[in-house]
Amino acid sequence: MRTAIAWEASPQHHKILVEDEPLQTMDRYRQDRSDKTEAGGILLGYRKGQHLHIVQVTVPQLTDRRRRFRFDRSTHHQQIALEQWHVSEKTMDYLGEWHAHPEINPSPSGVDINEWVKITNRLTKPMAFMILGLTGTIWLGLSVNNALIKCSPTTTEGT
């Protein structure tokens, strides 16, 4: 069972805390078999100054397009985020996106980077982007001022 992981984006020293529940939820969608398609969703949580606290993720929806090497998120994820924003009295925020890759050591594809650039061009706040590898390895990047910074874990993850 995974426990929370803290990450840091240097040199800006932004910190990202991902709680255990979202990590465990994402783990259910690892592409650890050849018949599993890419899965993904959005990251929800709180902004605390320049830091992000991820407490929830959306899971694949029936309206998503899922293939072995592609994931297209449907607008239903946005509806879920909006509902959470209202339920939390407008404190829970859209913090970024996550998806799975069929790689041991995941890294962003050109398609990933192009999609993230579109998001960061619309939003001025730091945004997190996570890719979950087939063994549970995580790549985490943070966009700050239109630059994508690869983050490093500052805590040991539990498995």
GROMACS .gro file of N, CA and C in nm:
model
  477
    1MET      N    1   0.084  -0.117   0.000
    1MET     CA    2   0.000   0.000   0.000
    1MET      C    3   0.089   0.124   0.000
    2ARG      N    4   0.062   0.216  -0.090
    2ARG     CA    5   0.141   0.338  -0.100
    2ARG      C    6   0.106   0.438   0.010
    3THR      N    7   0.205   0.517   0.045
    3THR     CA    8   0.183   0.628   0.137
    3THR      C    9   0.211   0.758   0.062
    4ALA      N   10   0.177   0.868   0.124
    4ALA     CA   11   0.193   0.999   0.062
    4ALA      C   12   0.338   1.022   0.018
    5ILE      N   13   0.354   1.100  -0.088
    5ILE     CA   14   0.487   1.135  -0.139
    5ILE      C   15   0.494   1.287  -0.153
    6ALA      N   16   0.604   1.344  -0.106
    6ALA     CA   17   0.630   1.487  -0.125
    6ALA      C   18   0.733   1.502  -0.236
    7TRP      N   19   0.713   1.604  -0.320
    7TRP     CA   20   0.802   1.632  -0.433
    7TRP      C   21   0.845   1.778  -0.425
    8GLU      N   22   0.956   1.808  -0.491
    8GLU     CA   23   1.000   1.947  -0.498
    8GLU      C   24   1.042   1.981  -0.640
    9ALA      N   25   1.005   2.101  -0.682
    9ALA     CA   26   1.046   2.154  -0.812
    9ALA      C   27   1.155   2.257  -0.787
   10SER      N   28   1.278   2.222  -0.819
   10SER     CA   29   1.390   2.315  -0.800
   10SER      C   30   1.412   2.392  -0.929
   11PRO      N   31   1.463   2.509  -0.932
   11PRO     CA   32   1.517   2.584  -0.819
   11PRO      C   33   1.413   2.670  -0.749
   12GLN      N   34   1.288   2.667  -0.793
   12GLN     CA   35   1.185   2.753  -0.733
   12GLN      C   36   1.139   2.706  -0.595
   13HIS      N   37   1.170   2.584  -0.559
   13HIS     CA   38   1.134   2.526  -0.429
   13HIS      C   39   0.983   2.513  -0.408
   14HIS      N   40   0.909   2.497  -0.518
   14HIS     CA   41   0.768   2.463  -0.505
   14HIS      C   42   0.761   2.321  -0.450
   15LYS      N   43   0.669   2.297  -0.361
   15LYS     CA   44   0.651   2.162  -0.305
   15LYS      C   45   0.515   2.109  -0.348
   16ILE      N   46   0.512   1.979  -0.376
   16ILE     CA   47   0.388   1.912  -0.414
   16ILE      C   48   0.374   1.792  -0.321
   17LEU      N   49   0.265   1.787  -0.247
   17LEU     CA   50   0.235   1.672  -0.161
   17LEU      C   51   0.121   1.596  -0.225
   18VAL      N   52   0.145   1.467  -0.251
   18VAL     CA   53   0.041   1.380  -0.306
   18VAL      C   54   0.004   1.280  -0.197
   19GLU      N   55  -0.119   1.287  -0.152
   19GLU     CA   56  -0.166   1.200  -0.044
   19GLU      C   57  -0.175   1.055  -0.092
   20ASP      N   58  -0.186   0.963   0.004
   20ASP     CA   59  -0.188   0.821  -0.030
   20ASP      C   60  -0.312   0.780  -0.109
   21GLU      N   61  -0.427   0.838  -0.080
   21GLU     CA   62  -0.550   0.796  -0.151
   21GLU      C   63  -0.542   0.818  -0.302
   22PRO      N   64  -0.499   0.936  -0.351
   22PRO     CA   65  -0.486   0.950  -0.496
   22PRO      C   66  -0.382   0.855  -0.556
   23LEU      N   67  -0.273   0.831  -0.484
   23LEU     CA   68  -0.171   0.738  -0.534
   23LEU      C   69  -0.228   0.597  -0.548
   24GLN      N   70  -0.301   0.553  -0.447
   24GLN     CA   71  -0.361   0.420  -0.451
   24GLN      C   72  -0.467   0.410  -0.560
   25THR      N   73  -0.542   0.517  -0.581
   25THR     CA   74  -0.642   0.519  -0.688
   25THR      C   75  -0.574   0.507  -0.824
   26MET      N   76  -0.470   0.587  -0.848
   26MET     CA   77  -0.400   0.581  -0.977
   26MET      C   78  -0.337   0.444  -1.000
   27ASP      N   79  -0.285   0.383  -0.893
   27ASP     CA   80  -0.222   0.251  -0.906
   27ASP      C   81  -0.315   0.147  -0.967
   28ARG      N   82  -0.445   0.162  -0.946
   28ARG     CA   83  -0.540   0.067  -1.003
   28ARG      C   84  -0.542   0.072  -1.156
   29TYR      N   85  -0.489   0.178  -1.214
   29TYR     CA   86  -0.494   0.197  -1.359
   29TYR      C   87  -0.357   0.185  -1.426
   30ARG      N   88  -0.259   0.129  -1.354
   30ARG     CA   89  -0.128   0.105  -1.416
   30ARG      C   90  -0.146   0.012  -1.535
   31GLN      N   91  -0.065   0.032  -1.637
   31GLN     CA   92  -0.069  -0.055  -1.755
   31GLN      C   93   0.027  -0.172  -1.734
   32ASP      N   94  -0.002  -0.253  -1.635
   32ASP     CA   95   0.088  -0.362  -1.598
   32ASP      C   96   0.058  -0.492  -1.672
   33ARG      N   97  -0.034  -0.486  -1.767
   33ARG     CA   98  -0.060  -0.599  -1.858
   33ARG      C   99  -0.075  -0.543  -1.999
   34SER      N  100  -0.044  -0.624  -2.097
   34SER     CA  101  -0.047  -0.576  -2.236
   34SER      C  102  -0.187  -0.543  -2.286
   35ASP      N  103  -0.290  -0.592  -2.218
   35ASP     CA  104  -0.427  -0.562  -2.262
   35ASP      C  105  -0.484  -0.436  -2.197
   36LYS      N  106  -0.409  -0.372  -2.108
   36LYS     CA  107  -0.459  -0.251  -2.042
   36LYS      C  108  -0.430  -0.127  -2.127
   37THR      N  109  -0.531  -0.041  -2.135
   37THR     CA  110  -0.517   0.083  -2.211
   37THR      C  111  -0.474   0.197  -2.119
   38GLU      N  112  -0.428   0.306  -2.180
   38GLU     CA  113  -0.392   0.423  -2.101
   38GLU      C  114  -0.515   0.472  -2.027
   39ALA      N  115  -0.493   0.524  -1.910
   39ALA     CA  116  -0.600   0.578  -1.826
   39ALA      C  117  -0.551   0.709  -1.770
   40GLY      N  118  -0.644   0.791  -1.725
   40GLY     CA  119  -0.601   0.917  -1.666
   40GLY      C  120  -0.716   0.994  -1.607
   41GLY      N  121  -0.683   1.113  -1.563
   41GLY     CA  122  -0.782   1.200  -1.504
   41GLY      C  123  -0.718   1.331  -1.464
   42ILE      N  124  -0.784   1.400  -1.374
   42ILE     CA  125  -0.730   1.528  -1.328
   42ILE      C  126  -0.693   1.519  -1.180
   43LEU      N  127  -0.605   1.608  -1.139
   43LEU     CA  128  -0.557   1.617  -1.002
   43LEU      C  129  -0.634   1.728  -0.932
   44LEU      N  130  -0.687   1.697  -0.815
   44LEU     CA  131  -0.765   1.795  -0.739
   44LEU      C  132  -0.704   1.813  -0.600
   45GLY      N  133  -0.710   1.933  -0.551
   45GLY     CA  134  -0.657   1.959  -0.418
   45GLY      C  135  -0.654   2.106  -0.386
   46TYR      N  136  -0.550   2.145  -0.315
   46TYR     CA  137  -0.546   2.280  -0.260
   46TYR      C  138  -0.414   2.349  -0.295
   47ARG      N  139  -0.423   2.479  -0.314
   47ARG     CA  140  -0.305   2.563  -0.335
   47ARG      C  141  -0.276   2.632  -0.203
   48LYS      N  142  -0.151   2.621  -0.160
   48LYS     CA  143  -0.109   2.686  -0.035
   48LYS      C  144   0.016   2.767  -0.069
   49GLY      N  145  -0.006   2.894  -0.105
   49GLY     CA  146   0.105   2.975  -0.154
   49GLY      C  147   0.152   2.916  -0.286
   50GLN      N  148   0.281   2.888  -0.295
   50GLN     CA  149   0.335   2.830  -0.418
   50GLN      C  150   0.333   2.677  -0.416
   51HIS      N  151   0.276   2.618  -0.312
   51HIS     CA  152   0.276   2.473  -0.297
   51HIS      C  153   0.141   2.412  -0.336
   52LEU      N  154   0.145   2.285  -0.379
   52LEU     CA  155   0.024   2.212  -0.417
   52LEU      C  156   0.004   2.092  -0.325
   53HIS      N  157  -0.121   2.067  -0.288
   53HIS     CA  158  -0.156   1.954  -0.202
   53HIS      C  159  -0.263   1.873  -0.275
   54ILE      N  160  -0.224   1.760  -0.332
   54ILE     CA  161  -0.314   1.677  -0.412
   54ILE      C  162  -0.381   1.575  -0.321
   55VAL      N  163  -0.515   1.583  -0.313
   55VAL     CA  164  -0.589   1.497  -0.222
   55VAL      C  165  -0.687   1.404  -0.295
   56GLN      N  166  -0.708   1.427  -0.423
   56GLN     CA  167  -0.808   1.349  -0.497
   56GLN      C  168  -0.772   1.349  -0.645
   57VAL      N  169  -0.810   1.242  -0.714
   57VAL     CA  170  -0.797   1.236  -0.860
   57VAL      C  171  -0.927   1.186  -0.919
   58THR      N  172  -0.956   1.229  -1.041
   58THR     CA  173  -1.067   1.167  -1.111
   58THR      C  174  -1.015   1.041  -1.178
   59VAL      N  175  -1.103   0.947  -1.200
   59VAL     CA  176  -1.067   0.819  -1.262
   59VAL      C  177  -1.125   0.816  -1.404
   60PRO      N  178  -1.079   0.721  -1.487
   60PRO     CA  179  -1.131   0.714  -1.623
   60PRO      C  180  -1.284   0.707  -1.626
   61GLN      N  181  -1.340   0.779  -1.720
   61GLN     CA  182  -1.485   0.785  -1.738
   61GLN      C  183  -1.523   0.708  -1.865
   62LEU      N  184  -1.646   0.664  -1.873
   62LEU     CA  185  -1.692   0.590  -1.991
   62LEU      C  186  -1.680   0.672  -2.118
   63THR      N  187  -1.684   0.803  -2.106
   63THR     CA  188  -1.677   0.891  -2.223
   63THR      C  189  -1.534   0.925  -2.265
   64ASP      N  190  -1.434   0.879  -2.191
   64ASP     CA  191  -1.294   0.898  -2.230
   64ASP      C  192  -1.261   0.809  -2.349
   65ARG      N  193  -1.160   0.850  -2.427
   65ARG     CA  194  -1.108   0.764  -2.535
   65ARG      C  195  -0.978   0.704  -2.485
   66ARG      N  196  -0.975   0.569  -2.476
   66ARG     CA  197  -0.860   0.500  -2.421
   66ARG      C  198  -0.806   0.399  -2.520
   67ARG      N  199  -0.675   0.408  -2.545
   67ARG     CA  200  -0.604   0.313  -2.630
   67ARG      C  201  -0.476   0.271  -2.556
   68ARG      N  202  -0.405   0.177  -2.610
   68ARG     CA  203  -0.281   0.131  -2.546
   68ARG      C  204  -0.181   0.246  -2.531
   69PHE      N  205  -0.172   0.332  -2.634
   69PHE     CA  206  -0.074   0.440  -2.632
   69PHE      C  207  -0.137   0.579  -2.644
   70ARG      N  208  -0.261   0.593  -2.599
   70ARG     CA  209  -0.326   0.724  -2.607
   70ARG      C  210  -0.442   0.731  -2.508
   71PHE      N  211  -0.458   0.849  -2.450
   71PHE     CA  212  -0.569   0.875  -2.359
   71PHE      C  213  -0.622   1.015  -2.388
   72ASP      N  214  -0.751   1.024  -2.418
   72ASP     CA  215  -0.817   1.154  -2.439
   72ASP      C  216  -0.926   1.168  -2.333
   73ARG      N  217  -0.905   1.263  -2.245
   73ARG     CA  218  -0.995   1.287  -2.133
   73ARG      C  219  -1.122   1.355  -2.182
   74SER      N  220  -1.237   1.310  -2.133
   74SER     CA  221  -1.365   1.371  -2.168
   74SER      C  222  -1.394   1.489  -2.075
   75THR      N  223  -1.494   1.566  -2.110
   75THR     CA  224  -1.531   1.683  -2.029
   75THR      C  225  -1.597   1.644  -1.897
   76HIS      N  226  -1.632   1.517  -1.881
   76HIS     CA  227  -1.695   1.474  -1.756
   76HIS      C  228  -1.603   1.499  -1.636
   77HIS      N  229  -1.471   1.490  -1.657
   77HIS     CA  230  -1.376   1.517  -1.549
   77HIS      C  231  -1.390   1.661  -1.499
   78GLN      N  232  -1.412   1.753  -1.591
   78GLN     CA  233  -1.431   1.894  -1.553
   78GLN      C  234  -1.557   1.911  -1.470
   79GLN      N  235  -1.661   1.836  -1.503
   79GLN     CA  236  -1.785   1.843  -1.425
   79GLN      C  237  -1.761   1.794  -1.282
   80ILE      N  238  -1.683   1.687  -1.269
   80ILE     CA  239  -1.650   1.635  -1.135
   80ILE      C  240  -1.571   1.740  -1.056
   81ALA      N  241  -1.473   1.802  -1.121
   81ALA     CA  242  -1.393   1.905  -1.055
   81ALA      C  243  -1.480   2.022  -1.010
   82LEU      N  244  -1.572   2.063  -1.093
   82LEU     CA  245  -1.661   2.173  -1.058
   82LEU      C  246  -1.750   2.137  -0.938
   83GLU      N  247  -1.799   2.012  -0.937
   83GLU     CA  248  -1.879   1.966  -0.823
   83GLU      C  249  -1.796   1.970  -0.694
   84GLN      N  250  -1.672   1.923  -0.701
   84GLN     CA  251  -1.585   1.923  -0.583
   84GLN      C  252  -1.554   2.065  -0.537
   85TRP      N  253  -1.540   2.155  -0.631
   85TRP     CA  254  -1.514   2.296  -0.600
   85TRP      C  255  -1.631   2.353  -0.520
   86HIS      N  256  -1.754   2.322  -0.564
   86HIS     CA  257  -1.872   2.371  -0.493
   86HIS      C  258  -1.887   2.305  -0.356
   87VAL      N  259  -1.869   2.172  -0.349
   87VAL     CA  260  -1.881   2.099  -0.223
   87VAL      C  261  -1.780   2.149  -0.120
   88SER      N  262  -1.660   2.186  -0.167
   88SER     CA  263  -1.554   2.232  -0.076
   88SER      C  264  -1.564   2.382  -0.045
   89GLU      N  265  -1.676   2.441  -0.081
   89GLU     CA  266  -1.697   2.585  -0.063
   89GLU      C  267  -1.589   2.666  -0.136
   90LYS      N  268  -1.561   2.621  -0.259
   90LYS     CA  269  -1.471   2.688  -0.354
   90LYS      C  270  -1.326   2.691  -0.308
   91THR      N  271  -1.284   2.585  -0.237
   91THR     CA  272  -1.144   2.578  -0.195
   91THR      C  273  -1.065   2.470  -0.270
   92MET      N  274  -1.132   2.362  -0.312
   92MET     CA  275  -1.062   2.257  -0.387
   92MET      C  276  -1.046   2.304  -0.531
   93ASP      N  277  -0.926   2.285  -0.585
   93ASP     CA  278  -0.892   2.340  -0.716
   93ASP      C  279  -0.842   2.232  -0.811
   94TYR      N  280  -0.851   2.263  -0.939
   94TYR     CA  281  -0.791   2.183  -1.046
   94TYR      C  282  -0.641   2.211  -1.042
   95LEU      N  283  -0.561   2.108  -1.013
   95LEU     CA  284  -0.417   2.126  -0.996
   95LEU      C  285  -0.336   2.070  -1.111
   96GLY      N  286  -0.399   1.993  -1.200
   96GLY     CA  287  -0.324   1.936  -1.312
   96GLY      C  288  -0.388   1.809  -1.362
   97GLU      N  289  -0.306   1.727  -1.428
   97GLU     CA  290  -0.355   1.605  -1.491
   97GLU      C  291  -0.262   1.488  -1.464
   98TRP      N  292  -0.318   1.369  -1.476
   98TRP     CA  293  -0.238   1.246  -1.463
   98TRP      C  294  -0.283   1.148  -1.570
   99HIS      N  295  -0.192   1.060  -1.608
   99HIS     CA  296  -0.227   0.947  -1.693
   99HIS      C  297  -0.119   0.840  -1.683
  100ALA      N  298  -0.151   0.722  -1.731
  100ALA     CA  299  -0.060   0.608  -1.727
  100ALA      C  300   0.013   0.595  -1.860
  101HIS      N  301   0.134   0.540  -1.853
  101HIS     CA  302   0.212   0.506  -1.972
  101HIS      C  303   0.258   0.361  -1.959
  102PRO      N  304   0.267   0.288  -2.070
  102PRO     CA  305   0.317   0.150  -2.065
  102PRO      C  306   0.470   0.145  -2.067
  103GLU      N  307   0.533   0.212  -1.970
  103GLU     CA  308   0.679   0.217  -1.960
  103GLU      C  309   0.719   0.194  -1.815
  104ILE      N  310   0.835   0.135  -1.794
  104ILE     CA  311   0.885   0.118  -1.658
  104ILE      C  312   0.922   0.254  -1.600
  105ASN      N  313   0.996   0.333  -1.677
  105ASN     CA  314   1.034   0.468  -1.635
  105ASN      C  315   0.963   0.568  -1.725
  106PRO      N  316   0.845   0.611  -1.686
  106PRO     CA  317   0.765   0.697  -1.774
  106PRO      C  318   0.827   0.835  -1.793
  107SER      N  319   0.802   0.889  -1.910
  107SER     CA  320   0.843   1.026  -1.941
  107SER      C  321   0.742   1.083  -2.040
  108PRO      N  322   0.730   1.215  -2.046
  108PRO     CA  323   0.628   1.275  -2.133
  108PRO      C  324   0.660   1.255  -2.281
  109SER      N  325   0.556   1.228  -2.356
  109SER     CA  326   0.568   1.220  -2.502
  109SER      C  327   0.553   1.360  -2.559
  110GLY      N  328   0.577   1.374  -2.688
  110GLY     CA  329   0.555   1.502  -2.755
  110GLY      C  330   0.410   1.545  -2.745
  111VAL      N  331   0.318   1.448  -2.756
  111VAL     CA  332   0.175   1.479  -2.743
  111VAL      C  333   0.145   1.531  -2.603
  112ASP      N  334   0.203   1.466  -2.500
  112ASP     CA  335   0.183   1.512  -2.362
  112ASP      C  336   0.227   1.657  -2.347
  113ILE      N  337   0.346   1.686  -2.391
  113ILE     CA  338   0.401   1.821  -2.375
  113ILE      C  339   0.316   1.924  -2.449
  114ASN      N  340   0.273   1.891  -2.571
  114ASN     CA  341   0.187   1.984  -2.646
  114ASN      C  342   0.057   2.012  -2.573
  115GLU      N  343  -0.005   1.908  -2.515
  115GLU     CA  344  -0.130   1.928  -2.441
  115GLU      C  345  -0.106   2.012  -2.315
  116TRP      N  346   0.004   1.986  -2.247
  116TRP     CA  347   0.034   2.061  -2.126
  116TRP      C  348   0.062   2.208  -2.156
  117VAL      N  349   0.128   2.234  -2.270
  117VAL     CA  350   0.153   2.373  -2.310
  117VAL      C  351   0.021   2.447  -2.330
  118LYS      N  352  -0.078   2.379  -2.390
  118LYS     CA  353  -0.210   2.441  -2.409
  118LYS      C  354  -0.271   2.479  -2.274
  119ILE      N  355  -0.258   2.389  -2.176
  119ILE     CA  356  -0.314   2.415  -2.043
  119ILE      C  357  -0.241   2.532  -1.977
  120THR      N  358  -0.108   2.529  -1.981
  120THR     CA  359  -0.031   2.634  -1.912
  120THR      C  360  -0.044   2.769  -1.980
  121ASN      N  361  -0.075   2.771  -2.109
  121ASN     CA  362  -0.097   2.899  -2.176
  121ASN      C  363  -0.229   2.963  -2.132
  122ARG      N  364  -0.326   2.880  -2.090
  122ARG     CA  365  -0.456   2.931  -2.044
  122ARG      C  366  -0.454   2.970  -1.897
  123LEU      N  367  -0.371   2.905  -1.819
  123LEU     CA  368  -0.371   2.924  -1.674
  123LEU      C  369  -0.237   2.981  -1.628
  124THR      N  370  -0.241   3.076  -1.539
  124THR     CA  371  -0.116   3.138  -1.492
  124THR      C  372  -0.062   3.073  -1.365
  125LYS      N  373  -0.141   2.988  -1.302
  125LYS     CA  374  -0.099   2.923  -1.178
  125LYS      C  375  -0.011   2.802  -1.209
  126PRO      N  376   0.078   2.763  -1.116
  126PRO     CA  377   0.154   2.640  -1.134
  126PRO      C  378   0.059   2.520  -1.149
  127MET      N  379   0.091   2.430  -1.240
  127MET     CA  380   0.010   2.311  -1.267
  127MET      C  381   0.099   2.188  -1.262
  128ALA      N  382   0.047   2.079  -1.205
  128ALA     CA  383   0.121   1.954  -1.193
  128ALA      C  384   0.076   1.856  -1.302
  129PHE      N  385   0.172   1.778  -1.353
  129PHE     CA  386   0.144   1.677  -1.454
  129PHE      C  387   0.215   1.548  -1.412
  130MET      N  388   0.136   1.441  -1.396
  130MET     CA  389   0.190   1.314  -1.349
  130MET      C  390   0.171   1.206  -1.453
  131ILE      N  391   0.275   1.122  -1.466
  131ILE     CA  392   0.266   1.004  -1.552
  131ILE      C  393   0.303   0.884  -1.466
  132LEU      N  394   0.215   0.785  -1.465
  132LEU     CA  395   0.233   0.664  -1.385
  132LEU      C  396   0.286   0.553  -1.475
  133GLY      N  397   0.401   0.496  -1.438
  133GLY     CA  398   0.461   0.387  -1.515
  133GLY      C  399   0.401   0.252  -1.480
  134LEU      N  400   0.436   0.152  -1.559
  134LEU     CA  401   0.372   0.020  -1.542
  134LEU      C  402   0.409  -0.051  -1.413
  135THR      N  403   0.520  -0.013  -1.350
  135THR     CA  404   0.555  -0.072  -1.220
  135THR      C  405   0.520   0.019  -1.103
  136GLY      N  406   0.457   0.134  -1.133
  136GLY     CA  407   0.419   0.227  -1.028
  136GLY      C  408   0.512   0.346  -1.016
  137THR      N  409   0.621   0.347  -1.094
  137THR     CA  410   0.711   0.462  -1.095
  137THR      C  411   0.635   0.585  -1.144
  138ILE      N  412   0.663   0.700  -1.086
  138ILE     CA  413   0.591   0.822  -1.122
  138ILE      C  414   0.687   0.927  -1.175
  139TRP      N  415   0.649   0.987  -1.287
  139TRP     CA  416   0.716   1.108  -1.338
  139TRP      C  417   0.624   1.224  -1.302
  140LEU      N  418   0.679   1.328  -1.238
  140LEU     CA  419   0.599   1.445  -1.201
  140LEU      C  420   0.669   1.570  -1.250
  141GLY      N  421   0.593   1.651  -1.323
  141GLY     CA  422   0.644   1.780  -1.369
  141GLY      C  423   0.553   1.891  -1.320
  142LEU      N  424   0.610   2.008  -1.304
  142LEU     CA  425   0.534   2.125  -1.261
  142LEU      C  426   0.559   2.238  -1.360
  143SER      N  427   0.451   2.295  -1.411
  143SER     CA  428   0.467   2.411  -1.499
  143SER      C  429   0.464   2.537  -1.414
  144VAL      N  430   0.567   2.617  -1.431
  144VAL     CA  431   0.578   2.744  -1.360
  144VAL      C  432   0.624   2.848  -1.461
  145ASN      N  433   0.544   2.953  -1.480
  145ASN     CA  434   0.579   3.059  -1.576
  145ASN      C  435   0.612   3.002  -1.714
  146ASN      N  436   0.528   2.911  -1.762
  146ASN     CA  437   0.541   2.848  -1.893
  146ASN      C  438   0.665   2.760  -1.909
  147ALA      N  439   0.730   2.724  -1.801
  147ALA     CA  440   0.842   2.630  -1.806
  147ALA      C  441   0.800   2.502  -1.734
  148LEU      N  442   0.836   2.387  -1.791
  148LEU     CA  443   0.804   2.259  -1.728
  148LEU      C  444   0.927   2.211  -1.652
  149ILE      N  445   0.912   2.193  -1.522
  149ILE     CA  446   1.022   2.152  -1.436
  149ILE      C  447   0.995   2.011  -1.387
  150LYS      N  448   1.091   1.921  -1.409
  150LYS     CA  449   1.079   1.785  -1.356
  150LYS      C  450   1.102   1.791  -1.205
  151CYS      N  451   1.013   1.731  -1.130
  151CYS     CA  452   1.020   1.734  -0.984
  151CYS      C  453   1.093   1.611  -0.931
  152SER      N  454   1.148   1.625  -0.813
  152SER     CA  455   1.217   1.515  -0.746
  152SER      C  456   1.146   1.483  -0.616
  153PRO      N  457   1.130   1.352  -0.587
  153PRO     CA  458   1.067   1.317  -0.459
  153PRO      C  459   1.159   1.355  -0.343
  154THR      N  460   1.098   1.405  -0.237
  154THR     CA  461   1.175   1.439  -0.117
  154THR      C  462   1.144   1.344  -0.002
  155THR      N  463   1.048   1.253  -0.025
  155THR     CA  464   1.018   1.149   0.074
  155THR      C  465   1.021   1.016   0.003
  156THR      N  466   1.045   0.910   0.079
  156THR     CA  467   1.044   0.776   0.023
  156THR      C  468   0.901   0.728   0.015
  157GLU      N  469   0.865   0.673  -0.100
  157GLU     CA  470   0.727   0.625  -0.115
  157GLU      C  471   0.714   0.487  -0.054
  158GLY      N  472   0.599   0.463   0.003
  158GLY     CA  473   0.569   0.331   0.057
  158GLY      C  474   0.496   0.249  -0.046
  159THR      N  475   0.524   0.121  -0.053
  159THR     CA  476   0.455   0.033  -0.149
  159THR      C  477   0.398  -0.087  -0.078
   0.00000   0.00000   0.00000
